[in-house]
Short mmCIF file of C-alpha atoms (C1' of nucleotides) in Angstrom, two decimals:
data_model
loop_
_atom_site.label_atom_id
_atom_site.label_comp_id
_atom_site.label_asym_id
_atom_site.label_seq_id
_atom_site.Cartn_x
_atom_site.Cartn_y
_atom_site.Cartn_z
CA UNK A 3 123.11 -21.05 118.65
CA UNK A 4 124.08 -18.94 121.48
CA UNK A 5 124.86 -15.46 120.57
CA UNK A 6 125.93 -12.18 123.29
CA UNK A 7 125.48 -8.58 121.13
CA UNK A 8 128.61 -7.23 120.77
CA UNK A 9 129.51 -4.44 123.09
CA UNK A 10 129.95 -1.35 121.53
CA UNK A 11 132.98 -0.07 122.45
CA UNK A 12 134.70 -3.33 119.77
CA UNK A 13 134.22 -1.02 117.25
CA UNK A 14 134.91 2.62 118.76
CA UNK A 15 139.00 2.07 118.38
CA UNK A 16 140.83 2.66 115.54
CA UNK A 17 140.04 0.86 112.19
CA UNK A 18 142.96 -1.65 112.14
CA UNK A 19 142.01 -2.45 116.52
CA UNK A 20 137.99 -2.38 114.78
CA UNK A 21 139.44 -5.54 112.46
CA UNK A 22 141.14 -8.29 114.63
CA UNK A 23 138.49 -7.54 117.60
CA UNK A 24 135.87 -8.96 114.11
CA UNK A 25 137.74 -11.89 113.81
CA UNK A 26 136.18 -14.29 114.21
CA UNK A 27 132.75 -12.53 115.67
CA UNK A 28 129.59 -13.40 114.07
CA UNK A 29 127.88 -11.97 110.76
CA UNK A 30 123.46 -12.29 111.16
CA UNK A 31 121.28 -11.27 109.12
CA UNK A 32 117.77 -12.52 110.36
CA UNK A 33 115.45 -11.95 107.20
CA UNK A 34 112.02 -12.71 106.12
CA UNK A 35 113.40 -15.91 103.77
CA UNK A 36 114.87 -16.96 106.63
CA UNK A 37 118.22 -16.82 109.30
CA UNK A 38 121.95 -16.20 107.93
CA UNK A 39 124.97 -16.81 109.74
CA UNK A 40 128.12 -17.02 109.40
CA UNK A 41 131.46 -16.08 111.76
CA UNK A 42 133.71 -13.77 110.10
CA UNK A 43 137.21 -14.71 109.22
CA UNK A 44 138.80 -11.57 106.70
CA UNK A 45 138.71 -7.68 107.07
CA UNK A 46 140.33 -4.86 106.16
CA UNK A 47 141.02 -1.44 107.97
CA UNK A 48 140.00 1.70 105.88
CA UNK A 49 140.16 5.52 107.59
CA UNK A 50 140.34 8.67 106.44
CA UNK A 51 144.98 9.29 106.70
CA UNK A 52 144.51 6.40 104.25
CA UNK A 53 144.52 7.32 100.43
CA UNK A 54 142.41 4.15 98.95
CA UNK A 55 139.19 5.02 101.12
CA UNK A 56 136.13 6.53 100.36
CA UNK A 57 136.50 8.96 103.35
CA UNK A 58 139.97 10.48 102.28
CA UNK A 59 138.72 13.28 100.88
CA UNK A 60 134.99 13.99 102.80
CA UNK A 61 132.31 13.29 103.60
CA UNK A 62 130.05 12.45 99.88
CA UNK A 63 126.83 11.70 99.56
CA UNK A 64 127.73 7.97 99.61
CA UNK A 65 130.35 7.32 102.34
CA UNK A 66 128.66 9.91 104.55
CA UNK A 67 127.40 7.84 107.23
CA UNK A 68 131.75 6.97 107.17
CA UNK A 69 131.89 10.16 109.22
CA UNK A 70 129.16 8.55 112.04
CA UNK A 71 130.41 6.67 115.46
CA UNK A 72 131.12 3.40 115.39
CA UNK A 73 128.54 0.46 115.07
CA UNK A 74 126.47 1.92 111.25
CA UNK A 75 126.27 -0.30 108.86
CA UNK A 76 128.23 1.01 105.52
CA UNK A 77 127.14 -0.21 101.98
CA UNK A 78 128.39 0.44 98.77
CA UNK A 79 128.71 -0.92 95.69
CA UNK A 80 130.80 -1.80 93.64
CA UNK A 81 131.93 -1.71 89.70
CA UNK A 82 128.26 -1.27 89.62
CA UNK A 83 127.36 -4.83 90.04
CA UNK A 84 128.17 -5.98 93.73
CA UNK A 85 127.40 -4.63 97.71
CA UNK A 86 130.03 -4.61 100.12
CA UNK A 87 129.64 -4.19 103.59
CA UNK A 88 131.13 -2.19 106.48
CA UNK A 89 130.92 -1.85 110.02
CA UNK A 90 131.37 2.28 111.20
CA UNK A 91 134.38 2.61 113.53
CA UNK A 92 136.12 5.23 115.32
CA UNK A 93 134.64 8.47 116.96
CA UNK A 94 132.10 10.44 115.24
CA UNK A 95 133.06 13.05 112.06
CA UNK A 96 135.99 10.84 111.38
CA UNK A 97 135.61 8.55 108.69
CA UNK A 98 137.26 5.32 109.31
CA UNK A 99 135.05 1.50 109.43
CA UNK A 100 136.27 -2.11 108.45
CA UNK A 101 135.76 -3.50 104.94
CA UNK A 102 133.85 -7.47 106.07
CA UNK A 103 135.65 -9.53 103.15
CA UNK A 104 134.91 -13.27 104.36
CA UNK A 105 132.57 -15.45 106.36
CA UNK A 106 132.89 -18.72 106.90
CA UNK A 107 129.33 -20.38 106.91
CA UNK A 108 127.66 -21.53 110.36
CA UNK A 109 123.42 -21.86 110.09
CA UNK A 110 121.46 -21.41 107.05
CA UNK A 111 123.83 -22.49 103.60
CA UNK A 112 120.30 -23.87 102.33
CA UNK A 113 119.49 -20.27 102.17
CA UNK A 114 123.04 -19.08 101.26
CA UNK A 115 122.92 -21.00 98.30
CA UNK A 116 118.99 -19.97 97.06
CA UNK A 117 121.11 -16.47 96.98
CA UNK A 118 123.90 -17.52 94.95
CA UNK A 119 123.62 -20.56 93.14
CA UNK A 120 124.33 -24.10 93.83
CA UNK A 121 127.81 -24.16 94.97
CA UNK A 122 129.64 -25.51 97.51
CA UNK A 123 129.51 -23.99 101.25
CA UNK A 124 133.69 -22.61 100.88
CA UNK A 125 133.08 -20.21 98.28
CA UNK A 126 129.23 -19.40 99.91
CA UNK A 127 130.12 -16.19 101.41
CA UNK A 128 134.09 -16.48 100.04
CA UNK A 129 134.26 -12.17 99.14
CA UNK A 130 133.17 -9.06 99.58
CA UNK A 131 130.25 -8.94 97.14
CA UNK A 132 129.58 -12.84 97.38
CA UNK A 133 128.88 -12.39 101.40
CA UNK A 134 126.40 -9.71 100.80
CA UNK A 135 124.82 -12.04 97.56
CA UNK A 136 124.90 -15.04 100.46
CA UNK A 137 123.09 -12.35 103.78
CA UNK A 138 121.27 -9.91 101.24
CA UNK A 139 122.85 -7.19 101.53
CA UNK A 140 122.01 -4.65 99.96
CA UNK A 141 121.11 -0.82 100.02
CA UNK A 142 118.72 -0.96 102.61
CA UNK A 143 121.20 -1.52 105.41
CA UNK A 144 123.29 1.27 104.69
CA UNK A 145 123.54 3.62 107.95
CA UNK A 146 121.28 0.98 109.93
CA UNK A 147 123.01 0.26 113.21
CA UNK A 148 125.51 -2.88 113.48
CA UNK A 149 124.05 -4.05 116.49
CA UNK A 150 120.32 -3.85 116.68
CA UNK A 151 119.25 -4.83 113.55
CA UNK A 152 118.08 -6.92 111.40
CA UNK A 153 121.33 -7.72 109.96
CA UNK A 154 124.46 -7.99 112.53
CA UNK A 155 126.87 -8.51 114.95
CA UNK A 156 126.97 -10.62 117.78
CA UNK A 157 130.31 -12.39 119.53
CA UNK A 158 130.57 -16.37 119.14
CA UNK A 159 128.80 -19.53 120.84
CA UNK A 160 132.32 -19.87 122.91
CA UNK A 161 135.23 -17.99 123.01
CA UNK A 162 137.39 -17.95 120.39
CA UNK A 163 140.47 -16.24 119.81
CA UNK A 164 142.28 -17.16 116.55
CA UNK A 165 145.61 -17.09 115.01
CA UNK A 166 145.23 -13.97 113.16
CA UNK A 167 147.60 -12.94 109.49
CA UNK A 168 148.13 -9.05 108.56
CA UNK A 169 148.80 -8.69 105.58
CA UNK A 170 150.51 -4.64 104.65
CA UNK A 171 148.77 -2.50 102.10
CA UNK A 172 150.40 -2.76 98.47
CA UNK A 173 150.86 0.72 97.12
CA UNK A 174 150.90 3.81 98.20
CA UNK A 175 150.07 2.83 102.04
CA UNK A 176 152.94 1.08 102.67
CA UNK A 177 154.83 3.52 102.78
CA UNK A 178 153.48 4.22 106.56
CA UNK A 179 153.26 0.65 107.37
CA UNK A 180 149.62 0.76 107.56
CA UNK A 181 148.11 -3.01 108.50
CA UNK A 182 145.02 -3.80 106.33
CA UNK A 183 143.90 -6.93 105.65
CA UNK A 184 143.16 -9.02 108.65
CA UNK A 185 142.45 -12.94 108.18
CA UNK A 186 142.62 -16.09 110.52
CA UNK A 187 144.69 -18.51 109.90
CA UNK A 188 144.77 -20.92 108.70
CA UNK A 189 140.71 -20.48 107.56
CA UNK A 190 139.68 -21.39 104.04
CA UNK A 191 137.00 -19.87 103.37
CA UNK A 192 139.44 -16.87 103.76
CA UNK A 193 139.11 -15.10 100.61
CA UNK A 194 143.08 -15.99 99.23
"C1'" DC B 19 130.32 17.37 80.45
"C1'" DA B 20 132.69 13.96 78.70
"C1'" DG B 21 135.92 10.00 80.76
"C1'" DA B 22 138.85 7.89 83.99
"C1'" DA B 23 139.23 4.48 87.74
"C1'" DG B 24 137.57 1.31 91.11
"C1'" DA B 25 138.04 -2.29 98.78
"C1'" DT B 26 134.61 -7.61 92.75
"C1'" DC B 27 133.30 -11.57 90.95
"C1'" DA B 28 132.18 -14.99 87.10
"C1'" DT B 29 134.20 -17.56 82.89
"C1'" DC B 30 137.16 -18.10 79.76
"C1'" DT B 31 141.49 -20.33 77.41
"C1'" DG C 21 146.10 -15.11 83.52
"C1'" DA C 22 142.70 -11.72 81.14
"C1'" DT C 23 138.20 -9.63 79.98
"C1'" DG C 24 133.53 -8.81 80.46
"C1'" DA C 25 129.31 -6.68 83.26
"C1'" DT C 26 127.80 -2.44 84.48
"C1'" DC C 27 127.14 2.27 87.37
"C1'" DT C 28 128.62 6.37 91.18
"C1'" DT C 29 131.92 8.89 92.43
"C1'" DC C 30 135.49 12.09 91.57
"C1'" DT C 31 138.33 14.97 87.84
"C1'" DG C 32 139.71 18.28 84.39
"C1'" DT C 33 137.54 21.37 80.70
#
DNA sequence: CAGAAGATCATCT
DNA sequence: GATGATCTTCTGT
């Protein structure tokens, strides 16, 4: 499969811009266990103006990498059990990131299944916690480059311009009508 | 220092 | 639709 590196400029805009731009792109992890590839079909935008973002109250030990310039991974543990994978976006000192919520498995399904259990392709990486399990993502990825490291983003083999659906956040941010979730329309691999 | 909440998921009814 | 697993971070005293 042909893989173009993702241009860094795709990660230097706002979180909603980056979240939309990442749909249809590839997530690749090359590890000693093998290589897995997926097409990103669902993302979520966060930044420090958003009360639901980890960066909304300044830097902490956990979120410090969110304040780096776009292009590195922010990994955190969710509910004490799952890992969640984010791409840091935007300029340095502005805490913003895009959560990768679901990918369509393209390659390495056997390895994903070995990590996830014997389940159908649709469920291998549908949801942020499952995605990390299928891709072997954990705290070791924290702060690593999202463009040049074993875990990286790439352009699709064939230019794709997926139809995108955006969902406003319910609750707090709805007042300012922030766009929140982005997914590829009609993909059976979105988390819901 | 105690307590609550949380960018989730699998399992059960 | 409800519940429990499990742990880091933040808040209040």
